[in-house]
Amino acid sequence: MFTEQELAAIEAIMSKYPDPKAALLPVLWLAQAKRGWISEEVMREVAKILGLPPSDVLGVTTFYTMYNKKPVGKYHLQVCTNISCQLMGAETVVGRIREKLKIGPGETTPDGKFTLSEVECLGSCGTAPVMQVNDDYHEALTPAKLDSLLESLA
Amino acid sequence: MERLILRDIPNFHRIDVYEVNGGYAALRKALAMSPAEVINVVKKSGLRGRGGAAFPTGLKWSFMPKDSSKPKYLVVNGDEGEPGTFKDRMIFEKNPHQLIEGTLIAAYAMGAQTVYIYIRGEYLKWINLLQTAIDDAYARGYAGRSILGSNFGTEIVIHRGAGAYICGEESSLMNSIEGQRGYPRVRPPFPAQYGLWGNPTTINNVETLTNVPLIIERGGEWYASLGAPALPGILLYGISGQVNRPGVYELPTGMLLTELISDVAGGVRGGKKLKAVIPGGLSVPVVRADEVEGLRMEPESLKTVGSMVGTAGIIVMDEETDVVKVTARIASFYHHESCGQCTPCREGTGWMAKILHRIERGEGRPEDLDLLVDIANNIEGNTICALGDAAAWPVRAMVRKFRDEFEAYIGRTRIVERALSSALPEPLTVKG
């Protein structure tokens, strides 16, 4: 399940905390970095390594929205729709993606390339509207900027 | 005024540039003082927490037990989830070493051997920037064992969040570090007695700690003389929404709200008029345009219109803003982010969102507005943490201050319904 390299990294994470359970969030991040999502199999393995009941790992994984509980597209488009972005046209951003990619929030294109999500405030209120694509922020979006971004990913 | 946090100096984020410009001198100075002296200077400065609650920082530090044999922890809150707030991010990017220096001084003052810096999961870029700065601080002997040859040492660990607004609340943040769901804890016991793994812990906001090196260097009296007496010092104002120049601006506390909107942020976009402003992050009550004149960004002034400084995240709405739509979105946010532990918040936020969305769809009922206020009143004060209040306040303020607009939405529906029913020869179905 986990590579030698990953297991070594998990050891290093655990050494930063007095209690192995505290390594749970960083270990889930590590697992997701490579797989793109957290499967039940991964949860069971993480539970075993950290000495936790699998139900604890499930409880934590499902509490935090950034852990993907099912596979997402190659590009995860996360559009902030909270107030500052709402005031600056987040609805237009979502609408344009719907139109171009024919997917709504929570959906993935049939080719598995794009997943669209509406998310809460990303802390880019001064450069709204913002969309996070995988780990990267794309700020102060305009229709033209959005179009060229989607084209560059297609 | 000379900027002391978001400095004008190029490459100030680099440790060599920071050092050349006097960086880490405050840490040296603090290490030559006793921890109690450091706490006294911070107390004198009048510095208050910048995460929204404005608790006096020096006083908070003094709550940490002095003679405990347990390990002590300092937690830096960089969760920055409050909508309208985007200042910590600027610190990570522009001045990470001043944050690290302030953190080390705080750790010394409280005898904390380990520091966890909690940063929201989405900020991966900024986590990496801060980690680089921390690594540089270690390499130069500012962090780790025996700092600058003294017998004080502390380790700094970044803990990445994973998308939960509630984890900005200090007790759920601690649970999140411990590897649990982010559920707030019942207090007492307070973190200084029973924090991380049951040990003495203090939680401070990123911006709060970034002010500390300035206070140690220039003195508590100097800092206390800046800005508004009730909330002294320097503040990072985040201005967003419909203004010409949104952004983070470093200025003294107590600025006129009109000056911030009109001059600092260049006024409302498109020459439109102001309709409303949320002055301190989404959780504080809205201020109507006719209330703004003369208001200052300090607690006493904002209290006169029932609002607060909060995180100083100022969200500006122009005259064309549909407040019903905005309020429905606000309610959805708190419903989504409620951790589900307390019934009034878990159920109440859902009810408020449901009612507001039905008003938005044109299906509102005349009794809905009083019902919203009633629900808000029953959430407020009845939950373990402040998220309940934070969900209740903005909705109640919106409904009270813009009642006519909500009524228009409900009234409009009724007119349409009447017009339809009179146009039809006879009812097709009887509604239950």
PDB file of C-alpha atoms in Angstrom, chain B residues 317-423:
ATOM      1  CA  MET B 317     -21.314  46.283  -0.972  1.00  0.00           C
ATOM      2  CA  ASP B 318     -22.516  48.796  -3.546  1.00  0.00           C
ATOM      3  CA  GLU B 319     -26.042  50.151  -4.001  1.00  0.00           C
ATOM      4  CA  GLU B 320     -26.995  47.396  -6.453  1.00  0.00           C
ATOM      5  CA  THR B 321     -26.217  44.564  -4.057  1.00  0.00           C
ATOM      6  CA  ASP B 322     -29.076  42.159  -3.460  1.00  0.00           C
ATOM      7  CA  VAL B 323     -28.886  41.785   0.317  1.00  0.00           C
ATOM      8  CA  VAL B 324     -31.370  38.906   0.333  1.00  0.00           C
ATOM      9  CA  LYS B 325     -29.080  36.894  -1.907  1.00  0.00           C
ATOM     10  CA  VAL B 326     -26.021  37.847   0.140  1.00  0.00           C
ATOM     11  CA  THR B 327     -27.743  36.899   3.416  1.00  0.00           C
ATOM     12  CA  ALA B 328     -28.841  33.545   1.992  1.00  0.00           C
ATOM     13  CA  ARG B 329     -25.218  32.856   1.033  1.00  0.00           C
ATOM     14  CA  ILE B 330     -24.013  33.883   4.504  1.00  0.00           C
ATOM     15  CA  ALA B 331     -26.489  31.481   6.118  1.00  0.00           C
ATOM     16  CA  SER B 332     -25.378  28.631   3.842  1.00  0.00           C
ATOM     17  CA  PHE B 333     -21.781  29.185   4.873  1.00  0.00           C
ATOM     18  CA  TYR B 334     -22.474  28.803   8.596  1.00  0.00           C
ATOM     19  CA  HIS B 335     -24.711  25.820   7.972  1.00  0.00           C
ATOM     20  CA  HIS B 336     -21.930  24.147   6.014  1.00  0.00           C
ATOM     21  CA  GLU B 337     -19.305  24.957   8.646  1.00  0.00           C
ATOM     22  CA  SER B 338     -21.254  24.145  11.797  1.00  0.00           C
ATOM     23  CA  CYS B 339     -19.449  21.159  13.324  1.00  0.00           C
ATOM     24  CA  GLY B 340     -22.742  19.628  14.401  1.00  0.00           C
ATOM     25  CA  GLN B 341     -21.920  19.278  18.079  1.00  0.00           C
ATOM     26  CA  CYS B 342     -24.518  21.683  19.554  1.00  0.00           C
ATOM     27  CA  THR B 343     -28.171  21.362  18.567  1.00  0.00           C
ATOM     28  CA  PRO B 344     -29.020  25.112  18.372  1.00  0.00           C
ATOM     29  CA  CYS B 345     -26.213  25.705  15.878  1.00  0.00           C
ATOM     30  CA  ARG B 346     -26.487  22.454  13.921  1.00  0.00           C
ATOM     31  CA  GLU B 347     -30.263  22.738  13.439  1.00  0.00           C
ATOM     32  CA  GLY B 348     -30.619  26.530  13.608  1.00  0.00           C
ATOM     33  CA  THR B 349     -28.075  27.292  10.887  1.00  0.00           C
ATOM     34  CA  GLY B 350     -29.871  24.811   8.621  1.00  0.00           C
ATOM     35  CA  TRP B 351     -33.260  26.355   9.303  1.00  0.00           C
ATOM     36  CA  MET B 352     -31.960  29.878   8.658  1.00  0.00           C
ATOM     37  CA  ALA B 353     -30.397  28.800   5.374  1.00  0.00           C
ATOM     38  CA  LYS B 354     -33.570  26.986   4.304  1.00  0.00           C
ATOM     39  CA  ILE B 355     -35.808  29.971   5.084  1.00  0.00           C
ATOM     40  CA  LEU B 356     -33.500  32.472   3.406  1.00  0.00           C
ATOM     41  CA  HIS B 357     -33.227  30.388   0.262  1.00  0.00           C
ATOM     42  CA  ARG B 358     -36.987  30.041   0.060  1.00  0.00           C
ATOM     43  CA  ILE B 359     -37.327  33.820   0.365  1.00  0.00           C
ATOM     44  CA  GLU B 360     -34.697  34.153  -2.377  1.00  0.00           C
ATOM     45  CA  ARG B 361     -36.670  31.775  -4.614  1.00  0.00           C
ATOM     46  CA  GLY B 362     -39.780  33.871  -4.130  1.00  0.00           C
ATOM     47  CA  GLU B 363     -41.466  31.411  -1.800  1.00  0.00           C
ATOM     48  CA  GLY B 364     -41.084  33.424   1.396  1.00  0.00           C
ATOM     49  CA  ARG B 365     -43.883  33.703   3.920  1.00  0.00           C
ATOM     50  CA  PRO B 366     -44.819  36.860   5.850  1.00  0.00           C
ATOM     51  CA  GLU B 367     -43.882  35.276   9.177  1.00  0.00           C
ATOM     52  CA  ASP B 368     -40.399  34.259   7.928  1.00  0.00           C
ATOM     53  CA  LEU B 369     -38.592  37.434   8.994  1.00  0.00           C
ATOM     54  CA  ASP B 370     -39.666  37.216  12.609  1.00  0.00           C
ATOM     55  CA  LEU B 371     -38.912  33.513  12.500  1.00  0.00           C
ATOM     56  CA  LEU B 372     -35.340  34.211  11.337  1.00  0.00           C
ATOM     57  CA  VAL B 373     -34.781  36.666  14.188  1.00  0.00           C
ATOM     58  CA  ASP B 374     -36.279  34.172  16.614  1.00  0.00           C
ATOM     59  CA  ILE B 375     -33.965  31.377  15.433  1.00  0.00           C
ATOM     60  CA  ALA B 376     -30.945  33.694  15.616  1.00  0.00           C
ATOM     61  CA  ASN B 377     -31.894  34.672  19.179  1.00  0.00           C
ATOM     62  CA  ASN B 378     -32.129  31.025  20.140  1.00  0.00           C
ATOM     63  CA  ILE B 379     -28.729  30.105  18.699  1.00  0.00           C
ATOM     64  CA  GLU B 380     -26.923  33.081  20.251  1.00  0.00           C
ATOM     65  CA  GLY B 381     -25.307  32.235  23.559  1.00  0.00           C
ATOM     66  CA  ASN B 382     -26.517  28.641  23.511  1.00  0.00           C
ATOM     67  CA  THR B 383     -23.515  26.892  21.969  1.00  0.00           C
ATOM     68  CA  ILE B 384     -20.095  25.647  23.114  1.00  0.00           C
ATOM     69  CA  CYS B 385     -18.167  27.963  20.820  1.00  0.00           C
ATOM     70  CA  ALA B 386     -18.574  31.324  19.108  1.00  0.00           C
ATOM     71  CA  LEU B 387     -19.636  29.881  15.746  1.00  0.00           C
ATOM     72  CA  GLY B 388     -23.234  29.942  16.915  1.00  0.00           C
ATOM     73  CA  ASP B 389     -23.069  33.669  17.655  1.00  0.00           C
ATOM     74  CA  ALA B 390     -21.160  34.229  14.431  1.00  0.00           C
ATOM     75  CA  ALA B 391     -23.980  32.559  12.493  1.00  0.00           C
ATOM     76  CA  ALA B 392     -26.734  34.408  14.339  1.00  0.00           C
ATOM     77  CA  TRP B 393     -25.365  37.969  14.273  1.00  0.00           C
ATOM     78  CA  PRO B 394     -24.960  38.637  10.540  1.00  0.00           C
ATOM     79  CA  VAL B 395     -28.351  37.143   9.621  1.00  0.00           C
ATOM     80  CA  ARG B 396     -30.203  39.008  12.372  1.00  0.00           C
ATOM     81  CA  ALA B 397     -28.471  42.289  11.528  1.00  0.00           C
ATOM     82  CA  MET B 398     -29.251  41.928   7.819  1.00  0.00           C
ATOM     83  CA  VAL B 399     -32.918  41.189   8.456  1.00  0.00           C
ATOM     84  CA  ARG B 400     -33.260  44.050  10.940  1.00  0.00           C
ATOM     85  CA  LYS B 401     -31.363  46.622   8.929  1.00  0.00           C
ATOM     86  CA  PHE B 402     -32.775  45.753   5.498  1.00  0.00           C
ATOM     87  CA  ARG B 403     -36.190  44.476   6.506  1.00  0.00           C
ATOM     88  CA  ASP B 404     -37.935  46.367   3.703  1.00  0.00           C
ATOM     89  CA  GLU B 405     -35.883  44.549   1.069  1.00  0.00           C
ATOM     90  CA  PHE B 406     -36.724  41.159   2.540  1.00  0.00           C
ATOM     91  CA  GLU B 407     -40.387  42.178   2.743  1.00  0.00           C
ATOM     92  CA  ALA B 408     -40.292  43.265  -0.882  1.00  0.00           C
ATOM     93  CA  TYR B 409     -39.109  39.779  -1.846  1.00  0.00           C
ATOM     94  CA  ILE B 410     -41.938  38.197   0.113  1.00  0.00           C
ATOM     95  CA  GLY B 411     -44.496  40.768  -1.060  1.00  0.00           C
ATOM     96  CA  ARG B 412     -43.510  40.321  -4.674  1.00  0.00           C
ATOM     97  CA  THR B 413     -44.246  36.634  -4.463  1.00  0.00           C
ATOM     98  CA  ARG B 414     -47.707  37.252  -3.109  1.00  0.00           C
ATOM     99  CA  ILE B 415     -48.541  39.681  -5.909  1.00  0.00           C
ATOM    100  CA  VAL B 416     -47.432  37.180  -8.535  1.00  0.00           C
ATOM    101  CA  GLU B 417     -49.482  34.438  -6.917  1.00  0.00           C
ATOM    102  CA  ARG B 418     -52.596  36.622  -6.825  1.00  0.00           C
ATOM    103  CA  ALA B 419     -52.179  37.678 -10.434  1.00  0.00           C
ATOM    104  CA  LEU B 420     -51.888  34.071 -11.513  1.00  0.00           C
ATOM    105  CA  SER B 421     -54.866  32.839  -9.574  1.00  0.00           C
ATOM    106  CA  SER B 422     -57.160  35.551 -10.915  1.00  0.00           C
ATOM    107  CA  ALA B 423     -56.048  34.792 -14.447  1.00  0.00           C
TER     108      ALA B 423
END
